[in-house]
């Protein structure tokens, strides 16, 4: 039975029996795994403090062929989301973990997703505004899933979206200009929101400190991203509803 050690991000845990937990975690090199952490609910265990959602940890686990559950040996804390500089940030931790869990297929390595998860934990610790991190996270997560519609031009006429903003055409999940959408309403993404997405789509997370996000633009992005997430997952994640109540003005 081979023993693997890996850097991982804890996504969620469930109680198992009297003293154990099932842990869902994303490894850098071998994708998402589920494992049993024996004795994890005892006061003294090799997992203490390392199983909160979005904790970055070094883990060791045994894996048997044909078994879905691996057996966790230990989890050693590398970076805790509880070091978030703002108390608000903690409310977003469950949201990040939940969306990664729902988007990451089992045992399918995706180092980009791992790096994105690590980046938001680092960002929270460094005091980045959580709403800015959340919108950044959504842009990249949806791009990795291949479901962020192109903002380079109107899907229908090819016209620019920078000046008039972009309208999300919901049945086809594409962005249109105002002329093609044929409505007099304000665009779903204002020119400032279009510019934000284009900017962060080319930005490593360490440089997020240079980006600002107004409350109006944040609200537009939140709405459009939620619509894209719900369409992609075919339901609204519970963590998203929790966050919506939190972000409501
Ligand atoms: Zn158009």
PDB file of N, CA and C and ligand atoms in Angstrom, residues 154 156-159 176-177 179-180, ligand 1:
ATOM      1  N   UNK A 154     -18.466  41.746 -28.505  1.00  0.00           N
ATOM      2  CA  UNK A 154     -19.851  41.249 -28.503  1.00  0.00           C
ATOM      3  C   UNK A 154     -19.914  39.936 -29.275  1.00  0.00           C
ATOM      4  N   UNK A 156     -22.305  38.610 -30.781  1.00  0.00           N
ATOM      5  CA  UNK A 156     -23.135  38.626 -31.979  1.00  0.00           C
ATOM      6  C   UNK A 156     -22.527  39.473 -33.108  1.00  0.00           C
ATOM      7  N   UNK A 157     -22.179  40.740 -32.789  1.00  0.00           N
ATOM      8  CA  UNK A 157     -21.723  41.631 -33.868  1.00  0.00           C
ATOM      9  C   UNK A 157     -20.220  41.876 -33.843  1.00  0.00           C
ATOM     10  N   UNK A 158     -19.557  41.425 -32.800  1.00  0.00           N
ATOM     11  CA  UNK A 158     -18.102  41.621 -32.727  1.00  0.00           C
ATOM     12  C   UNK A 158     -17.692  43.013 -32.284  1.00  0.00           C
ATOM     13  N   UNK A 159     -18.677  43.833 -31.908  1.00  0.00           N
ATOM     14  CA  UNK A 159     -18.369  45.198 -31.475  1.00  0.00           C
ATOM     15  C   UNK A 159     -17.721  45.224 -30.095  1.00  0.00           C
ATOM     16  N   UNK A 176     -23.232  40.225 -24.839  1.00  0.00           N
ATOM     17  CA  UNK A 176     -23.648  40.990 -26.019  1.00  0.00           C
ATOM     18  C   UNK A 176     -23.515  42.476 -25.726  1.00  0.00           C
ATOM     19  N   UNK A 177     -23.423  43.268 -26.795  1.00  0.00           N
ATOM     20  CA  UNK A 177     -23.461  44.725 -26.641  1.00  0.00           C
ATOM     21  C   UNK A 177     -24.927  45.158 -26.529  1.00  0.00           C
ATOM     22  N   UNK A 179     -26.743  47.099 -28.387  1.00  0.00           N
ATOM     23  CA  UNK A 179     -27.502  47.083 -29.644  1.00  0.00           C
ATOM     24  C   UNK A 179     -28.027  45.684 -29.941  1.00  0.00           C
ATOM     25  N   UNK A 180     -27.188  44.685 -29.730  1.00  0.00           N
ATOM     26  CA  UNK A 180     -27.600  43.305 -30.026  1.00  0.00           C
ATOM     27  C   UNK A 180     -28.582  42.774 -28.973  1.00  0.00           C
TER      28      UNK A 180
HETATM   29 ZN1  LIG B   1     -23.352  43.400 -30.626  1.00  0.00          ZN
END
